[in-house]
Structures are given as structure tokens and as C-alpha cells.
């Protein structure tokens, strides 16, 4: 297996991963040949449709293998990971619903045709209007805190709803490797902090007083969190459900939402950990969760999409600084914000392609890959060894299908790149479909108040 960032392989012994790598290489070449990538379109986001379908199927199969037949299961994609309507529509067709955390994400899910009964609303700052809309549509809602639960009380009294209603809890397990993404710390902003004084008793009482509270939700996973800690969070939520039902004297809590957060391997093309590994671990750690007494909801995001997206950018110039080669490309902070501002937590591999979009060969040279923004830290990668990038070549960042090119950061008013899905054609070539059109300069001006030019001078 090749080392981090050194080439286009790294999936030996994993046929599905090797097939994904081959499709990616073909797609980059085809993007250049078909004009999606070139001097006038120097950056694109590419999405592997077959790979996304494979991930959805793997998720469903992994939990089907450990859960009792006939158990209600909803796999809801965390829309925040890749908020693109065609992606949500593709996942819907593959049997995946939507977990939303804002009115905007709910609108995207509905535009993609996701049925209300396959949507879960988990936002930490839901407005009365957002709650009202969800309850009117029959969308599942997880209350984040006592004040929100009181707000829901009033809405439930005012009008009947078919929405499954639950409450989010924080098991307070501690942080993972990335502090900013850890959702189950002692002071996390999410959910009811179970280890705080009186919190557990309050929660039991809240459920006792509200027969319509039938779900518990916890989200302990994220990038940098070990599977064992994720499983512990699920185990503690299951134990709480058992306690609530025992103290009430009946099975009021009938569904457990275990969240998502399966980490992604960014160091090679191998998919690890897998959904099957995580599902088996949960079945061993929390066997009662899968015996048919509880419905199950999952909310995976990054792990469904990351491996199936690639940012590809043209090398506009090359130079040397301090004895090191530097390739200046069109991919930087606008598409890889987390990597640029927190490179230690979010390092990316870089793959080298030549001017025709073919994998580049040659001696590996330690070099930096820089973005187009006007500040020194706009670097996609620092000190990576790969074939020397030259003017007109292409630098690609794989594993960027989630939280990258769908989350544009408009530094320097850089335009949003076009996003295209790809799949093998019947003739052996690559077919592309537009997911999101490249942003135009006219749209940049309009979003920046271009229609109100004289607004301030008139005051």
C-alpha cells in the first residue's frame, strides 16, 4: 500500500475500493476531455454515483444483518454533510431518508422528494415556526433541551400531530481527537447533559408526564471519535431507555436514534471502518437494542459521501520558495475550509494528474499545493511527495464528497465550482450529470447586494 498522499492506489485487497479508484481516474480524464475542467473551468467537484449507491446499500445491509426481522429502521442521511438536492434524491431512491438541522436543510430534503415520515429534525436552535412546520408535516422531532420541550408542549396542546417526538441526551463521555467536533463532552451544547445533577431524574419525569415522548436520541460519534466510545454512547442511551420504561411501567420509549458520526479514513483509498464493523460492535455491546423491542434510527453523513467525492483543480502556475516546489491551483479555502484553517485535524491527500487528466507518473517531489485565495495559509497540502506538478496539470483532493465542495466559503468572492455526478456509460465511457451549475460572476454580484447599489448613499 502506498503512503499517505503519494499516488492513486492504496486499495489493494479491497475490490470495491479499487473499482472506485479506477472510476475516479476515468472521471478526471473524461472531465478534461469533455470540457468540464479546463482553462475556463479550472475547478470542479466530482461525485461517484455508483459509489454513493454502494455506500447506501452497505449501510442498510450492515444493520439488517444484526437487527431482528421486522424491526422499524430509518437510515437518515445527515444533510449537513452534502446539502445538494440531487444527492438527497439519489439517496432517497436508495432507501435513505434525511436528518435535517435547519429550515434550509428541511427545504432541501423536501425538494428532493424525501417523505416527511423519513425526515428527522435535530437542530439545536429550532424556532417556533420550524417546530410548527415539522409537527404539521409529521416529521420526527428530537427536542434538544427543557425549554424547547416546553415549547413543543404548547404546540402539541394546540394541534394534533403524527410526528414521532423524542429528546436528545448527552452521555458526557468525553472528547475525541478533534475537540471542535466532539458532541458528547461534559459541556457540549447538544442535548440534556445526563451526568449533571438532577438531569436524569428530570428526564424520567419529563417522559412520565408526556406519553407522546417515545424516542431517545444521542449522537456520540464524529471524525476523531473511536468506535468504542461511540458504542458506549449508544449503550448508555439504551440503558436510559430501559430505565425510563421500567420506571413508567410500560414500553413508552419505543425507538432509539443512535445518530451517526462514523469516522472516515482520509489516509488511503481503503474504506475503514465499515458499517458492518460498527454494526457488529454495537450488536456485541448492546444486544438488547437489536432484539426487536426498539425501532432504530441512524444519522450517518460523512461516511456515506466522503469517499465518493473529488475536488479537481487546474495548476495555474508553479514556482519555488525556500527550496520547495509550490503548485498554485484553484482549490483552496473556498472548497476546503476545514483543511486550510485546521490542517492538522483535516489533512487531505493530493493526487497528481497531467494536462489531459491522466494519472501523472514520475519521481516523487516534496511540494506544496496552494489555493487561489490571497492569504498565506491558503494551502491545500504542505510538503506532500507526489510527481512534480507543472503548469496545466491537475491536482485532485479525494475523499472530499462531504463537507468540502458543497460548503462554499466565498473568500475573495471566489465562485462556487460546478459539481457533476459521474457513472460508467454503456459504451464504456463516463457519463456526467450536472448536480450544481458553476456560479457566475453575475450571481456573485447579485448575492453581494448588486441590486441595492445606491442603498447606503441614499441614507
Coordinates of C-alpha atoms in Angstrom, one line a residue:
X1 CA 0.0 0.0 0.0
X2 CA 1.3 3.4 -0.9
X3 CA 2.0 6.0 1.8
X4 CA -0.2 9.0 2.6
X5 CA -0.6 11.3 -0.4
X6 CA 1.8 9.5 -2.8
X7 CA -0.4 8.1 -5.5
X8 CA -3.7 6.9 -7.0
X9 CA -3.7 3.4 -5.4
X10 CA -3.8 2.3 -1.8
X11 CA -6.8 0.0 -2.0
X12 CA -5.0 -3.3 -2.7
X13 CA -7.1 -6.3 -1.5
X14 CA -10.3 -4.3 -1.4
X15 CA -12.1 -4.8 -4.8
X16 CA -14.8 -2.3 -4.3
X17 CA -12.3 0.4 -3.3
X18 CA -10.1 -0.4 -6.2
X19 CA -13.1 -0.1 -8.6
X20 CA -13.8 3.3 -7.1
X21 CA -10.2 4.4 -7.7
X22 CA -10.5 3.3 -11.3
X23 CA -13.8 5.1 -11.8
X24 CA -12.3 8.3 -10.3
X25 CA -9.3 8.2 -12.6
X26 CA -11.5 7.7 -15.6
X27 CA -13.8 10.5 -14.5
X28 CA -11.0 13.0 -14.2
X29 CA -9.7 12.2 -17.7
X30 CA -13.3 12.4 -19.1
X31 CA -13.9 15.8 -17.3
X32 CA -10.9 17.2 -19.2
X33 CA -11.9 15.6 -22.5
X34 CA -15.5 16.8 -22.2
X35 CA -14.6 20.4 -21.2
X36 CA -15.9 20.3 -17.7
X37 CA -12.4 21.0 -16.5
X38 CA -10.0 23.4 -18.3
X39 CA -8.7 26.9 -18.6
X40 CA -12.2 28.4 -18.4
X41 CA -13.4 25.9 -15.8
X42 CA -10.3 25.5 -13.5
X43 CA -12.0 23.6 -10.7
X44 CA -14.8 21.0 -10.4
X45 CA -16.3 18.7 -7.8
X46 CA -16.9 15.2 -9.0
X47 CA -19.3 12.7 -7.3
X48 CA -19.2 8.9 -7.9
X49 CA -22.9 7.8 -8.3
X50 CA -22.1 4.1 -8.2
X51 CA -20.0 4.6 -5.1
X52 CA -22.8 6.5 -3.3
X53 CA -25.3 3.7 -4.1
X54 CA -22.8 1.2 -2.8
X55 CA -22.4 3.0 0.5
X56 CA -26.2 3.2 0.9
X57 CA -26.5 -0.5 0.3
X58 CA -23.7 -1.3 2.6
X59 CA -25.3 0.7 5.4
X60 CA -28.6 -1.0 5.1
X61 CA -27.1 -4.4 4.8
X62 CA -24.9 -3.9 7.9
X63 CA -27.8 -3.2 10.2
X64 CA -30.1 -5.7 8.6
X65 CA -27.6 -8.4 9.4
X66 CA -27.8 -7.7 13.2
X67 CA -31.3 -6.5 13.9
X68 CA -34.4 -8.6 14.4
X69 CA -36.5 -9.1 11.3
X70 CA -39.4 -6.7 11.1
X71 CA -37.9 -4.0 13.3
X72 CA -38.7 -0.5 12.1
X73 CA -35.4 1.1 10.8
X74 CA -34.8 4.5 9.3
X75 CA -31.4 5.4 8.0
X76 CA -31.5 9.2 7.7
X77 CA -28.6 11.0 5.8
X78 CA -27.2 14.0 7.7
X79 CA -28.0 16.6 5.1
X80 CA -25.3 19.0 6.6
X81 CA -22.6 16.7 5.1
X82 CA -23.6 17.3 1.5
X83 CA -26.6 19.6 1.1
X84 CA -27.2 19.1 -2.6
X85 CA -30.7 18.2 -3.8
X86 CA -29.7 15.7 -6.4
X87 CA -27.6 13.8 -3.8
X88 CA -30.5 13.7 -1.4
X89 CA -32.7 12.5 -4.3
X90 CA -30.2 9.7 -5.1
X91 CA -30.1 8.6 -1.5
X92 CA -33.9 8.7 -1.3
X93 CA -34.0 6.3 -4.2
X94 CA -31.5 4.1 -2.4
X95 CA -33.8 3.9 0.7
X96 CA -32.1 6.6 2.8
X97 CA -34.1 9.4 4.5
X98 CA -32.8 12.8 5.7
X99 CA -31.7 14.2 9.1
X100 CA -32.0 18.0 9.0
X101 CA -30.7 20.7 11.3
X102 CA -32.3 23.9 9.8
X103 CA -35.2 25.2 7.8
X104 CA -32.9 25.3 4.8
X105 CA -31.9 21.6 5.1
X106 CA -35.6 20.7 5.5
X107 CA -36.4 22.6 2.4
X108 CA -33.6 20.7 0.5
X109 CA -34.9 17.4 1.7
X110 CA -38.5 18.2 0.6
X111 CA -37.3 19.4 -2.7
X112 CA -35.5 16.1 -3.2
X113 CA -38.8 14.3 -2.6
X114 CA -38.0 12.8 0.8
X115 CA -41.2 11.9 2.5
X116 CA -42.0 13.6 5.9
X117 CA -42.0 10.2 7.7
X118 CA -38.4 9.7 6.5
X119 CA -37.2 13.0 7.9
X120 CA -35.8 13.8 11.4
X121 CA -35.3 17.3 12.7
X122 CA -32.5 17.7 15.2
X123 CA -31.5 21.3 15.1
X124 CA -30.2 22.8 18.5
X125 CA -31.9 26.2 18.0
X126 CA -35.3 25.4 16.4
X127 CA -37.6 28.4 16.1
X128 CA -41.4 28.2 16.9
X129 CA -42.0 28.3 13.1
X130 CA -39.7 25.5 12.4
X131 CA -41.2 23.3 15.1
X132 CA -44.7 24.1 13.9
X133 CA -43.9 23.2 10.3
X134 CA -42.3 19.9 11.4
X135 CA -45.3 19.0 13.5
X136 CA -47.8 19.9 10.8
X137 CA -45.9 17.7 8.3
X138 CA -45.5 14.7 10.7
X139 CA -41.7 15.0 10.7
X140 CA -39.9 13.3 13.7
X141 CA -38.5 15.9 16.1
X142 CA -35.9 15.4 18.8
X143 CA -36.1 18.2 21.5
X144 CA -32.7 19.4 22.5
X145 CA -33.4 20.9 25.9
X146 CA -36.1 21.6 28.5
X147 CA -37.0 25.0 27.1
X148 CA -37.6 23.5 23.7
X149 CA -39.7 20.7 25.2
X150 CA -41.9 23.3 26.9
X151 CA -42.3 25.0 23.5
X152 CA -43.3 21.6 22.0
X153 CA -45.8 21.2 24.8
X154 CA -47.7 24.2 23.7
X155 CA -47.7 23.1 20.1
X156 CA -48.9 19.6 20.9
X157 CA -51.8 21.0 23.0
X158 CA -52.8 23.4 20.2
X159 CA -53.0 20.8 17.4
X160 CA -52.7 17.1 16.9
X161 CA -49.6 15.8 15.2
X162 CA -48.4 12.5 13.8
X163 CA -44.8 13.4 14.4
X164 CA -42.7 10.9 16.5
X165 CA -41.3 13.0 19.3
X166 CA -38.2 12.4 21.3
X167 CA -35.5 14.1 23.4
X168 CA -31.8 14.3 22.8
X169 CA -29.4 13.3 25.5
X170 CA -25.7 13.9 26.0
X171 CA -24.0 10.9 27.7
X172 CA -21.0 13.2 28.5
X173 CA -18.4 10.6 27.5
X174 CA -15.6 13.0 26.7
X175 CA -13.9 14.3 23.6
X176 CA -12.2 12.6 20.7
X177 CA -9.2 13.7 18.7
X178 CA -11.0 16.8 17.3
X179 CA -12.3 18.8 20.1
X180 CA -14.5 21.1 18.0
X181 CA -16.4 18.1 16.6
X182 CA -16.9 16.2 19.8
X183 CA -20.6 16.3 20.7
X184 CA -20.6 14.3 24.0
X185 CA -18.2 16.3 26.2
X186 CA -19.1 17.5 29.7
X187 CA -20.0 20.9 28.3
X188 CA -21.4 20.1 24.9
X189 CA -24.1 22.4 23.6
X190 CA -26.2 19.4 22.5
X191 CA -28.9 17.6 24.4
X192 CA -29.7 17.1 28.1
X193 CA -26.4 16.5 30.0
X194 CA -27.2 13.2 31.7
X195 CA -24.5 13.4 34.3
X196 CA -25.4 16.9 35.5
X197 CA -27.1 17.0 38.9
X198 CA -30.8 16.2 38.7
X199 CA -30.8 15.8 34.9
X200 CA -31.6 12.1 34.8
X201 CA -34.5 12.5 37.2
X202 CA -35.8 15.4 35.2
X203 CA -35.7 13.4 32.0
X204 CA -37.6 10.4 33.6
X205 CA -40.2 12.8 34.9
X206 CA -40.5 14.6 31.6
X207 CA -41.2 11.3 29.9
X208 CA -43.7 10.2 32.6
X209 CA -45.6 13.5 32.1
X210 CA -45.7 13.2 28.3
X211 CA -46.9 9.8 27.0
X212 CA -46.1 11.1 23.5
X213 CA -42.4 11.3 24.2
X214 CA -41.4 7.9 22.6
X215 CA -37.8 8.4 21.5
X216 CA -34.4 9.0 22.9
X217 CA -31.6 10.4 20.7
X218 CA -27.9 10.6 21.2
X219 CA -25.1 11.4 18.8
X220 CA -21.7 10.5 20.3
X221 CA -19.8 9.9 17.1
X222 CA -17.8 12.1 14.7
X223 CA -14.4 12.2 13.0
X224 CA -11.7 11.5 15.6
X225 CA -14.0 9.5 17.9
X226 CA -13.1 5.8 18.4
X227 CA -15.8 3.2 17.7
X228 CA -15.6 2.0 21.3
X229 CA -16.6 5.5 22.6
X230 CA -19.4 5.7 20.0
X231 CA -20.7 2.3 21.2
X232 CA -20.5 3.4 24.8
X233 CA -22.8 6.4 24.0
X234 CA -25.3 4.1 22.3
X235 CA -25.1 1.7 25.3
X236 CA -25.8 4.5 27.8
X237 CA -28.8 5.7 25.7
X238 CA -30.2 2.2 25.6
X239 CA -29.8 1.8 29.3
X240 CA -31.6 5.1 29.8
X241 CA -34.5 3.9 27.6
X242 CA -34.7 0.7 29.7
X243 CA -34.7 2.7 32.9
X244 CA -37.5 5.1 31.7
X245 CA -39.7 2.2 30.5
X246 CA -39.1 0.3 33.8
X247 CA -40.0 3.3 36.0
X248 CA -43.0 4.2 33.9
X249 CA -44.1 0.6 33.9
X250 CA -44.6 0.2 30.2
X251 CA -42.7 0.4 26.9
X252 CA -43.2 4.2 26.2
X253 CA -39.8 4.7 24.7
X254 CA -40.0 2.5 21.5
X255 CA -37.3 4.0 19.3
X256 CA -33.7 4.8 19.8
X257 CA -31.9 7.3 17.5
X258 CA -28.2 6.4 17.6
X259 CA -27.0 9.3 15.5
X260 CA -24.1 8.9 13.1
X261 CA -20.5 10.1 13.1
X262 CA -18.7 7.0 11.7
X263 CA -15.2 8.2 11.1
X264 CA -13.7 8.2 7.6
X265 CA -10.2 7.1 6.6
X266 CA -8.5 10.0 4.8
X267 CA -5.1 8.5 4.6
X268 CA -5.7 6.0 1.8
X269 CA -8.5 4.8 -0.6
X270 CA -9.5 1.9 1.8
X271 CA -12.9 2.3 3.3
X272 CA -12.4 1.8 7.0
X273 CA -14.1 1.4 9.5
X274 CA -17.0 -0.1 7.7
X275 CA -20.7 0.0 8.6
X276 CA -20.6 -3.8 9.1
X277 CA -17.8 -3.5 11.6
X278 CA -19.7 -0.8 13.6
X279 CA -23.0 -2.7 13.5
X280 CA -21.3 -5.9 14.7
X281 CA -19.6 -4.0 17.5
X282 CA -23.0 -2.5 18.6
X283 CA -24.6 -5.9 18.5
X284 CA -22.0 -7.2 20.9
X285 CA -22.0 -4.2 23.1
X286 CA -25.8 -3.5 23.2
X287 CA -27.6 -6.7 22.2
X288 CA -30.9 -5.6 23.6
X289 CA -31.0 -2.7 21.1
X290 CA -31.4 -5.2 18.2
X291 CA -33.8 -7.8 19.7
X292 CA -36.9 -6.2 18.1
X293 CA -38.2 -4.2 21.1
X294 CA -36.9 -0.9 19.8
X295 CA -37.1 0.8 16.4
X296 CA -33.8 2.2 15.2
X297 CA -32.8 5.5 13.6
X298 CA -29.3 6.3 12.3
X299 CA -28.0 9.6 11.0
X300 CA -24.8 9.0 9.1
X301 CA -23.4 11.7 6.8
X302 CA -19.7 12.0 6.1
X303 CA -19.2 8.2 5.9
X304 CA -21.9 7.9 3.2
X305 CA -20.4 10.6 0.9
X306 CA -16.7 11.4 1.7
X307 CA -15.1 8.6 -0.3
X308 CA -17.2 9.3 -3.4
X309 CA -16.3 12.9 -4.0
X310 CA -13.1 14.5 -5.5
X311 CA -12.1 18.2 -5.9
X312 CA -10.0 18.6 -9.1
X313 CA -8.2 21.9 -9.8
X314 CA -6.1 23.1 -12.6
X315 CA -2.5 24.1 -11.8
X316 CA -2.3 27.7 -12.9
X317 CA 1.3 28.4 -12.0
X318 CA 4.3 26.7 -10.4
X319 CA 7.2 28.3 -8.5
X320 CA 9.8 27.6 -5.9
X321 CA 10.1 29.2 -2.4
X322 CA 12.6 28.3 0.2
X323 CA 13.8 25.4 -1.9
X324 CA 10.4 23.8 -2.2
X325 CA 8.2 23.4 -5.2
X326 CA 4.8 25.1 -5.0
X327 CA 1.9 24.5 -7.3
X328 CA -0.7 27.3 -7.3
X329 CA -4.1 25.8 -8.1
X330 CA -7.8 26.9 -8.0
X331 CA -8.7 24.7 -5.0
X332 CA -8.2 26.2 -1.6
X333 CA -10.1 27.7 1.3
X334 CA -13.3 28.2 -0.7
X335 CA -13.8 24.4 -1.0
X336 CA -11.6 23.0 1.7
X337 CA -12.2 25.5 4.6
X338 CA -11.6 23.0 7.4
X339 CA -8.3 21.7 5.9
X340 CA -6.9 25.2 5.3
X341 CA -7.8 26.5 8.8
X342 CA -7.2 23.3 10.7
X343 CA -4.7 21.3 8.6
X344 CA -3.6 19.0 11.5
X345 CA -7.2 17.8 12.0
X346 CA -8.2 17.7 8.4
X347 CA -5.3 16.7 6.2
X348 CA -6.0 15.8 2.6
X349 CA -4.2 13.5 0.1
X350 CA -3.3 15.1 -3.2
X351 CA -3.3 13.1 -6.4
X352 CA -1.4 14.4 -9.5
X353 CA -2.9 14.3 -13.0
X354 CA -1.4 15.6 -16.2
X355 CA -2.9 18.2 -18.5
X356 CA -5.0 15.5 -20.2
X357 CA -6.4 14.3 -16.9
X358 CA -4.3 11.1 -16.8
X359 CA -2.6 9.9 -13.6
X360 CA 0.8 11.5 -13.6
X361 CA 3.9 9.4 -13.2
X362 CA 7.5 10.3 -12.4
X363 CA 9.8 10.7 -9.4
X364 CA 8.0 12.0 -6.3
X365 CA 8.9 15.5 -5.3
X366 CA 8.1 17.1 -1.9
X367 CA 5.9 20.1 -2.8
X368 CA 3.1 22.4 -1.5
X369 CA -0.3 22.7 -3.2
X370 CA -1.6 26.2 -2.8
X371 CA -5.1 27.7 -3.4
X372 CA -6.1 30.9 -5.1
X373 CA -7.0 33.0 -2.0
X374 CA -5.0 36.0 -1.0
X375 CA -3.6 34.9 2.4
X376 CA -0.5 32.8 3.2
X377 CA -2.3 29.9 4.8
X378 CA -4.4 29.0 1.8
X379 CA -2.7 25.7 1.3
X380 CA -4.5 22.5 0.3
X381 CA -1.5 20.4 1.3
X382 CA 2.0 21.1 2.6
X383 CA 5.1 19.1 2.0
X384 CA 3.4 16.2 0.2
X385 CA 5.5 13.9 -2.0
X386 CA 4.0 13.3 -5.4
X387 CA 5.0 13.6 -9.1
X388 CA 6.0 17.1 -9.8
X389 CA 3.0 19.2 -10.7
X390 CA 3.6 21.5 -13.7
X391 CA 1.6 24.4 -15.2
X392 CA -1.6 23.0 -16.8
X393 CA -1.6 19.8 -14.8
X394 CA -4.3 19.0 -12.3
X395 CA -4.3 18.5 -8.5
X396 CA -7.1 16.4 -7.1
X397 CA -8.2 16.0 -3.5
X398 CA -10.0 12.7 -3.0
X399 CA -12.4 11.9 -0.1
X400 CA -14.0 15.3 -0.3
X401 CA -17.6 14.3 -1.1
X402 CA -18.7 15.5 2.4
X403 CA -18.1 18.9 4.0
X404 CA -16.0 20.2 1.1
X405 CA -17.2 21.5 -2.3
X406 CA -20.8 21.6 -1.2
X407 CA -19.9 24.1 1.6
X408 CA -18.6 27.1 -0.3
X409 CA -16.7 29.8 1.6
X410 CA -16.8 33.0 -0.5
X411 CA -13.3 34.3 0.4
X412 CA -12.1 36.8 -2.3
X413 CA -15.6 36.4 -3.9
X414 CA -14.3 33.2 -5.5
X415 CA -17.1 31.5 -7.4
X416 CA -18.7 28.2 -6.4
X417 CA -17.4 25.4 -8.6
X418 CA -19.7 23.2 -10.7
X419 CA -20.5 19.8 -9.3
X420 CA -21.0 16.8 -11.5
X421 CA -22.1 13.3 -10.8
X422 CA -20.5 10.5 -13.0
X423 CA -21.2 6.9 -13.9
X424 CA -19.9 4.5 -16.4
X425 CA -21.7 4.7 -19.8
X426 CA -23.0 1.7 -21.8
X427 CA -20.2 2.3 -24.3
X428 CA -17.5 2.1 -21.6
X429 CA -17.0 5.8 -21.3
X430 CA -18.0 8.2 -18.5
X431 CA -21.3 10.0 -18.4
X432 CA -21.8 13.2 -16.4
X433 CA -24.8 14.8 -14.9
X434 CA -25.0 18.4 -13.5
X435 CA -25.5 18.4 -9.8
X436 CA -24.9 22.1 -9.3
X437 CA -24.1 24.6 -12.1
X438 CA -20.8 26.7 -11.7
X439 CA -21.6 30.0 -10.2
X440 CA -21.5 33.0 -12.5
X441 CA -19.9 36.4 -11.8
X442 CA -23.4 37.9 -12.2
X443 CA -24.6 35.7 -9.4
X444 CA -21.7 36.8 -7.2
X445 CA -22.6 40.4 -7.7
X446 CA -26.3 39.7 -7.0
X447 CA -25.6 37.9 -3.8
X448 CA -23.4 40.8 -2.7
X449 CA -26.1 43.4 -2.9
X450 CA -25.8 44.3 -6.5
X451 CA -29.4 45.1 -6.7
X452 CA -29.1 47.7 -4.0
X453 CA -26.1 49.7 -5.3
X454 CA -27.4 53.1 -4.0
X455 CA -28.9 51.9 -0.8
X456 CA -26.3 53.4 1.5
X457 CA -25.6 56.6 -0.3
X458 CA -29.3 57.4 -0.2
X459 CA -29.4 57.4 3.6

